[in-house]
Amino acid sequence: MLLSGKKIAILATHGFEQSELEVPLAKLKAAGAQVDVVSLAPGEIKGWDKKDWGQPVKVDKTLDQVSAADYDALVLPGGQINPDLLRVEPKALAFIKDIYNQKKVLAAVCHAPWLLIETGIIKGKKATSYKSIKTDVMNAGGKWEDSEVVNDLGLITSRNPGDLEAFVTKIIEEVREGQHAQRSAA
């Protein structure tokens, strides 16, 4: 298996875009990784599926139960609601920054680059996002590109749910490559 022995966290809360959590979860597990859905509280979180509430997903661990040292990578699903709720949570922001500062793979899709903005990670980095937050990324110092997937030393961003296949393929490639020692801390 491509990711045998690797551990990946998916950080989300209510309002995550359904496919942006479920597709990486399924594909990363199929590649052999242990994948934990991490959230603010135990139980379930409810997705958003295009225009209405989607299906709940079981939370495997809370932020209080994990640390960056536990994982090889972190995936941040988008949707408008999910990253907006997470970007005001100090524990979520600290976890994201710790993953990045430990030079591990950090992947954000759609609106999730808001979390990269809030943590200061995006400054000076090549990135993409959903088109409606392009200006937010640029105003935070990100080098926005209109590309399906952008990788800047293990910082992976993707535009939208239509690009999930390429997004997950790049996550697998980067996790297999390992830590990005040349990356500077946020």
mmCIF file of C-alpha atoms in Angstrom:
data_model
loop_
_atom_site.group_PDB
_atom_site.id
_atom_site.type_symbol
_atom_site.label_atom_id
_atom_site.label_comp_id
_atom_site.label_asym_id
_atom_site.label_seq_id
_atom_site.Cartn_x
_atom_site.Cartn_y
_atom_site.Cartn_z
ATOM 1 C CA MET A 1 0.000 0.000 0.000
ATOM 2 C CA LEU A 2 1.278 3.457 -0.905
ATOM 3 C CA LEU A 3 0.728 5.031 2.532
ATOM 4 C CA SER A 4 1.131 2.016 4.803
ATOM 5 C CA GLY A 5 2.225 3.172 8.268
ATOM 6 C CA LYS A 6 1.290 6.810 7.621
ATOM 7 C CA LYS A 7 -1.199 8.731 9.761
ATOM 8 C CA ILE A 8 -3.269 11.587 8.381
ATOM 9 C CA ALA A 9 -5.691 13.898 10.166
ATOM 10 C CA ILE A 10 -8.669 15.586 8.540
ATOM 11 C CA LEU A 11 -9.651 18.626 10.616
ATOM 12 C CA ALA A 12 -13.278 19.658 10.220
ATOM 13 C CA THR A 13 -16.398 20.804 11.996
ATOM 14 C CA HIS A 14 -20.042 21.309 11.045
ATOM 15 C CA GLY A 15 -20.552 22.654 7.551
ATOM 16 C CA PHE A 16 -17.635 20.951 5.807
ATOM 17 C CA GLU A 17 -18.275 20.403 2.103
ATOM 18 C CA GLN A 18 -19.354 16.742 1.975
ATOM 19 C CA SER A 19 -17.156 15.592 -0.899
ATOM 20 C CA GLU A 20 -14.121 17.531 0.336
ATOM 21 C CA LEU A 21 -14.000 15.395 3.475
ATOM 22 C CA GLU A 22 -15.387 12.088 2.217
ATOM 23 C CA VAL A 23 -13.322 11.759 -0.977
ATOM 24 C CA PRO A 24 -9.914 12.339 0.678
ATOM 25 C CA LEU A 25 -10.980 10.160 3.635
ATOM 26 C CA ALA A 26 -11.877 7.220 1.384
ATOM 27 C CA LYS A 27 -8.951 7.573 -1.022
ATOM 28 C CA LEU A 28 -6.303 8.060 1.673
ATOM 29 C CA LYS A 29 -7.624 5.018 3.560
ATOM 30 C CA ALA A 30 -7.635 3.032 0.307
ATOM 31 C CA ALA A 31 -3.969 4.017 -0.129
ATOM 32 C CA GLY A 32 -3.235 2.424 3.256
ATOM 33 C CA ALA A 33 -3.094 5.440 5.573
ATOM 34 C CA GLN A 34 -4.689 5.571 8.990
ATOM 35 C CA VAL A 35 -6.985 8.585 8.745
ATOM 36 C CA ASP A 36 -8.608 10.310 11.722
ATOM 37 C CA VAL A 37 -11.408 12.850 11.467
ATOM 38 C CA VAL A 38 -10.474 15.424 14.107
ATOM 39 C CA SER A 39 -12.936 18.031 15.370
ATOM 40 C CA LEU A 40 -13.735 20.394 18.209
ATOM 41 C CA ALA A 41 -16.036 17.991 20.071
ATOM 42 C CA PRO A 42 -16.744 14.251 20.070
ATOM 43 C CA GLY A 43 -19.673 12.631 18.278
ATOM 44 C CA GLU A 44 -20.551 13.557 14.711
ATOM 45 C CA ILE A 45 -20.174 16.579 12.484
ATOM 46 C CA LYS A 46 -22.675 17.363 9.766
ATOM 47 C CA GLY A 47 -21.598 18.092 6.219
ATOM 48 C CA TRP A 48 -22.917 20.531 3.663
ATOM 49 C CA ASP A 49 -23.745 18.946 0.318
ATOM 50 C CA LYS A 50 -23.857 21.624 -2.384
ATOM 51 C CA LYS A 51 -27.082 23.441 -1.404
ATOM 52 C CA ASP A 52 -28.278 21.791 1.811
ATOM 53 C CA TRP A 53 -27.131 19.904 4.858
ATOM 54 C CA GLY A 54 -25.465 16.610 4.017
ATOM 55 C CA GLN A 55 -24.645 13.496 5.974
ATOM 56 C CA PRO A 56 -22.979 13.321 9.372
ATOM 57 C CA VAL A 57 -19.458 11.945 9.732
ATOM 58 C CA LYS A 58 -18.128 10.312 12.884
ATOM 59 C CA VAL A 59 -15.421 12.221 14.762
ATOM 60 C CA ASP A 60 -12.504 9.930 15.602
ATOM 61 C CA LYS A 61 -10.634 12.327 17.898
ATOM 62 C CA THR A 62 -10.996 15.803 19.321
ATOM 63 C CA LEU A 63 -8.338 18.494 19.170
ATOM 64 C CA ASP A 64 -7.693 17.870 22.872
ATOM 65 C CA GLN A 65 -6.699 14.273 22.036
ATOM 66 C CA VAL A 66 -4.186 14.945 19.252
ATOM 67 C CA SER A 67 -0.931 16.691 18.542
ATOM 68 C CA ALA A 68 0.963 17.423 15.347
ATOM 69 C CA ALA A 69 3.536 14.800 16.358
ATOM 70 C CA ASP A 70 0.833 12.122 15.875
ATOM 71 C CA TYR A 71 0.458 12.724 12.123
ATOM 72 C CA ASP A 72 2.329 12.808 8.827
ATOM 73 C CA ALA A 73 -0.167 15.168 7.191
ATOM 74 C CA LEU A 74 -3.246 17.299 7.762
ATOM 75 C CA VAL A 75 -6.115 17.789 5.317
ATOM 76 C CA LEU A 76 -8.439 20.796 5.609
ATOM 77 C CA PRO A 77 -11.777 20.428 3.787
ATOM 78 C CA GLY A 78 -13.544 23.571 2.723
ATOM 79 C CA GLY A 79 -17.094 24.633 2.288
ATOM 80 C CA GLN A 80 -17.956 28.134 3.443
ATOM 81 C CA ILE A 81 -19.092 27.241 6.960
ATOM 82 C CA ASN A 82 -16.408 24.821 8.145
ATOM 83 C CA PRO A 83 -13.257 26.967 7.761
ATOM 84 C CA ASP A 84 -15.103 30.049 8.967
ATOM 85 C CA LEU A 85 -15.993 28.278 12.231
ATOM 86 C CA LEU A 86 -12.501 26.796 12.638
ATOM 87 C CA ARG A 87 -10.582 30.025 12.036
ATOM 88 C CA VAL A 88 -11.833 31.472 15.338
ATOM 89 C CA GLU A 89 -10.772 28.399 17.340
ATOM 90 C CA PRO A 90 -7.283 28.848 18.872
ATOM 91 C CA LYS A 91 -6.738 25.073 19.273
ATOM 92 C CA ALA A 92 -7.525 24.458 15.615
ATOM 93 C CA LEU A 93 -5.169 27.211 14.486
ATOM 94 C CA ALA A 94 -2.405 25.958 16.785
ATOM 95 C CA PHE A 95 -2.762 22.403 15.424
ATOM 96 C CA ILE A 96 -2.556 23.642 11.822
ATOM 97 C CA LYS A 97 0.507 25.773 12.586
ATOM 98 C CA ASP A 98 2.206 22.929 14.445
ATOM 99 C CA ILE A 99 1.741 20.573 11.476
ATOM 100 C CA TYR A 100 3.185 23.183 9.148
ATOM 101 C CA ASN A 101 6.078 24.113 11.443
ATOM 102 C CA GLN A 102 6.990 20.443 11.822
ATOM 103 C CA LYS A 103 7.414 20.497 8.029
ATOM 104 C CA LYS A 104 4.641 17.998 7.419
ATOM 105 C CA VAL A 105 2.211 17.936 4.513
ATOM 106 C CA LEU A 106 -0.644 20.438 4.874
ATOM 107 C CA ALA A 107 -3.453 20.339 2.314
ATOM 108 C CA ALA A 108 -6.390 22.767 1.974
ATOM 109 C CA VAL A 109 -9.188 22.771 -0.595
ATOM 110 C CA CYS A 110 -11.787 25.337 -1.705
ATOM 111 C CA HIS A 111 -12.420 27.817 1.166
ATOM 112 C CA ALA A 112 -10.007 26.093 3.592
ATOM 113 C CA PRO A 113 -7.128 28.458 2.656
ATOM 114 C CA TRP A 114 -8.926 30.889 5.004
ATOM 115 C CA LEU A 115 -7.271 28.793 7.721
ATOM 116 C CA LEU A 116 -3.876 29.277 6.066
ATOM 117 C CA ILE A 117 -4.561 33.017 6.040
ATOM 118 C CA GLU A 118 -5.578 33.087 9.702
ATOM 119 C CA THR A 119 -2.423 31.219 10.764
ATOM 120 C CA GLY A 120 -0.128 33.385 8.630
ATOM 121 C CA ILE A 121 1.065 30.331 6.696
ATOM 122 C CA ILE A 122 -0.076 31.624 3.290
ATOM 123 C CA LYS A 123 2.232 34.669 3.267
ATOM 124 C CA GLY A 124 4.761 34.347 0.463
ATOM 125 C CA LYS A 125 3.480 30.917 -0.625
ATOM 126 C CA LYS A 126 2.113 29.802 -3.969
ATOM 127 C CA ALA A 127 -1.505 28.744 -3.544
ATOM 128 C CA THR A 128 -4.895 28.419 -5.144
ATOM 129 C CA SER A 129 -8.401 28.469 -3.686
ATOM 130 C CA TYR A 130 -12.036 28.800 -4.570
ATOM 131 C CA LYS A 131 -12.323 31.913 -6.760
ATOM 132 C CA SER A 132 -14.373 33.889 -4.220
ATOM 133 C CA ILE A 133 -11.465 33.998 -1.746
ATOM 134 C CA LYS A 134 -8.741 34.764 -4.313
ATOM 135 C CA THR A 135 -8.511 38.360 -3.076
ATOM 136 C CA ASP A 136 -8.325 37.184 0.559
ATOM 137 C CA VAL A 137 -5.373 34.932 -0.318
ATOM 138 C CA MET A 138 -3.603 37.724 -2.218
ATOM 139 C CA ASN A 139 -4.269 40.331 0.496
ATOM 140 C CA ALA A 140 -2.684 37.936 3.025
ATOM 141 C CA GLY A 141 0.472 37.773 0.907
ATOM 142 C CA GLY A 142 -0.241 34.526 -0.928
ATOM 143 C CA LYS A 143 0.874 34.108 -4.535
ATOM 144 C CA TRP A 144 -2.497 33.019 -5.947
ATOM 145 C CA GLU A 145 -2.581 30.869 -9.086
ATOM 146 C CA ASP A 146 -5.575 29.795 -11.155
ATOM 147 C CA SER A 147 -4.562 26.137 -11.135
ATOM 148 C CA GLU A 148 -6.277 22.867 -10.304
ATOM 149 C CA VAL A 149 -3.758 22.066 -7.550
ATOM 150 C CA VAL A 150 -0.757 24.047 -6.305
ATOM 151 C CA ASN A 151 2.071 22.579 -4.241
ATOM 152 C CA ASP A 152 4.597 24.782 -2.450
ATOM 153 C CA LEU A 153 6.978 22.502 -0.510
ATOM 154 C CA GLY A 154 4.233 20.272 0.831
ATOM 155 C CA LEU A 155 1.674 23.051 1.240
ATOM 156 C CA ILE A 156 -1.015 21.777 -1.127
ATOM 157 C CA THR A 157 -4.031 23.834 -2.159
ATOM 158 C CA SER A 158 -6.847 23.061 -4.573
ATOM 159 C CA ARG A 159 -9.579 25.204 -6.130
ATOM 160 C CA ASN A 160 -12.778 23.243 -5.698
ATOM 161 C CA PRO A 161 -14.464 19.875 -5.290
ATOM 162 C CA GLY A 162 -14.122 19.193 -9.014
ATOM 163 C CA ASP A 163 -10.361 18.931 -8.511
ATOM 164 C CA LEU A 164 -10.426 16.348 -5.684
ATOM 165 C CA GLU A 165 -8.813 13.512 -7.663
ATOM 166 C CA ALA A 166 -5.733 15.616 -8.433
ATOM 167 C CA PHE A 167 -5.757 17.026 -4.875
ATOM 168 C CA VAL A 168 -5.650 13.573 -3.247
ATOM 169 C CA THR A 169 -3.068 12.299 -5.744
ATOM 170 C CA LYS A 170 -0.784 15.190 -4.774
ATOM 171 C CA ILE A 171 -1.350 14.528 -1.033
ATOM 172 C CA ILE A 172 -0.332 10.883 -1.501
ATOM 173 C CA GLU A 173 2.758 11.897 -3.483
ATOM 174 C CA GLU A 174 3.854 14.449 -0.886
ATOM 175 C CA VAL A 175 3.224 12.184 2.134
ATOM 176 C CA ARG A 176 5.348 9.514 0.455
ATOM 177 C CA GLU A 177 8.090 12.108 -0.097
ATOM 178 C CA GLY A 178 8.129 12.951 3.624
ATOM 179 C CA GLN A 179 8.964 16.092 5.556
ATOM 180 C CA HIS A 180 9.939 19.261 3.742
ATOM 181 C CA ALA A 181 13.095 20.315 5.580
ATOM 182 C CA GLN A 182 13.700 23.337 3.351
ATOM 183 C CA ARG A 183 10.373 24.926 4.363
ATOM 184 C CA SER A 184 10.576 27.816 6.842
ATOM 185 C CA ALA A 185 8.252 28.090 9.848
ATOM 186 C CA ALA A 186 5.086 30.171 9.726
#
